[in-house]
Amino acid sequence: MTAQEPETVAEAFARICPNRHPGRICTTARYWDGCARLLPKQLLDDLLDEKV
């Protein structure tokens, strides 16, 4: 059984963040580089496109 890939950046952060740092889950507007590096490539590209 394999885990489903998250479909959105928000879903990916919701899975990544709780185990990495205290406090709120990252958002596309404000994220920790350590969390962003763990996003699947397509979602990371989407996030970086939004930041430009």
PDB file of C-alpha atoms in Angstrom:
ATOM      1  CA  MET A   1       0.000   0.000   0.000  1.00  0.00           C
ATOM      2  CA  THR A   2       1.482   3.335  -1.039  1.00  0.00           C
ATOM      3  CA  ALA A   3       0.534   6.766   0.213  1.00  0.00           C
ATOM      4  CA  GLN A   4      -1.256   8.999  -2.226  1.00  0.00           C
ATOM      5  CA  GLU A   5       0.684  11.985  -3.477  1.00  0.00           C
ATOM      6  CA  PRO A   6      -0.754  15.277  -2.191  1.00  0.00           C
ATOM      7  CA  GLU A   7      -2.543  17.194  -4.932  1.00  0.00           C
ATOM      8  CA  THR A   8      -1.964  20.713  -3.635  1.00  0.00           C
ATOM      9  CA  VAL A   9       0.805  22.594  -1.893  1.00  0.00           C
ATOM     10  CA  ALA A  10      -1.488  23.075   1.135  1.00  0.00           C
ATOM     11  CA  GLU A  11      -2.100  19.312   1.401  1.00  0.00           C
ATOM     12  CA  ALA A  12       1.619  18.611   1.137  1.00  0.00           C
ATOM     13  CA  PHE A  13       2.469  21.126   3.865  1.00  0.00           C
ATOM     14  CA  ALA A  14      -0.292  19.667   6.067  1.00  0.00           C
ATOM     15  CA  ARG A  15       1.505  16.311   5.900  1.00  0.00           C
ATOM     16  CA  ILE A  16       5.077  17.633   6.206  1.00  0.00           C
ATOM     17  CA  CYS A  17       4.933  20.435   8.779  1.00  0.00           C
ATOM     18  CA  PRO A  18       3.465  18.862  11.940  1.00  0.00           C
ATOM     19  CA  ASN A  19       6.492  16.601  12.326  1.00  0.00           C
ATOM     20  CA  ARG A  20       9.103  19.240  11.476  1.00  0.00           C
ATOM     21  CA  HIS A  21       8.460  22.338  13.559  1.00  0.00           C
ATOM     22  CA  PRO A  22       6.162  23.711  16.266  1.00  0.00           C
ATOM     23  CA  GLY A  23       3.369  26.078  15.436  1.00  0.00           C
ATOM     24  CA  ARG A  24       1.267  26.630  12.375  1.00  0.00           C
ATOM     25  CA  ILE A  25       1.412  24.675   9.151  1.00  0.00           C
ATOM     26  CA  CYS A  26       3.258  26.427   6.352  1.00  0.00           C
ATOM     27  CA  THR A  27       1.310  28.200   3.631  1.00  0.00           C
ATOM     28  CA  THR A  28       2.237  29.252   0.124  1.00  0.00           C
ATOM     29  CA  ALA A  29       2.606  32.812   1.421  1.00  0.00           C
ATOM     30  CA  ARG A  30       4.956  31.856   4.269  1.00  0.00           C
ATOM     31  CA  TYR A  31       6.921  28.627   4.377  1.00  0.00           C
ATOM     32  CA  TRP A  32      10.078  27.216   5.892  1.00  0.00           C
ATOM     33  CA  ASP A  33      12.747  26.321   3.342  1.00  0.00           C
ATOM     34  CA  GLY A  34      13.188  22.979   5.091  1.00  0.00           C
ATOM     35  CA  CYS A  35       9.537  22.129   4.467  1.00  0.00           C
ATOM     36  CA  ALA A  36       9.484  23.448   0.917  1.00  0.00           C
ATOM     37  CA  ARG A  37      12.421  21.217  -0.016  1.00  0.00           C
ATOM     38  CA  LEU A  38      10.298  18.180   0.905  1.00  0.00           C
ATOM     39  CA  LEU A  39       7.495  19.026  -1.506  1.00  0.00           C
ATOM     40  CA  PRO A  40       7.115  16.851  -4.595  1.00  0.00           C
ATOM     41  CA  LYS A  41       8.863  18.553  -7.533  1.00  0.00           C
ATOM     42  CA  GLN A  42       5.676  19.645  -9.327  1.00  0.00           C
ATOM     43  CA  LEU A  43       4.259  21.224  -6.173  1.00  0.00           C
ATOM     44  CA  LEU A  44       7.550  22.957  -5.412  1.00  0.00           C
ATOM     45  CA  ASP A  45       7.548  24.385  -8.944  1.00  0.00           C
ATOM     46  CA  ASP A  46       3.962  25.589  -8.400  1.00  0.00           C
ATOM     47  CA  LEU A  47       4.946  27.236  -5.109  1.00  0.00           C
ATOM     48  CA  LEU A  48       7.961  28.968  -6.622  1.00  0.00           C
ATOM     49  CA  ASP A  49       5.858  30.217  -9.543  1.00  0.00           C
ATOM     50  CA  GLU A  50       3.460  31.822  -7.049  1.00  0.00           C
ATOM     51  CA  LYS A  51       6.309  33.536  -5.179  1.00  0.00           C
ATOM     52  CA  VAL A  52       7.640  35.321  -8.294  1.00  0.00           C
TER      53      VAL A  52
END
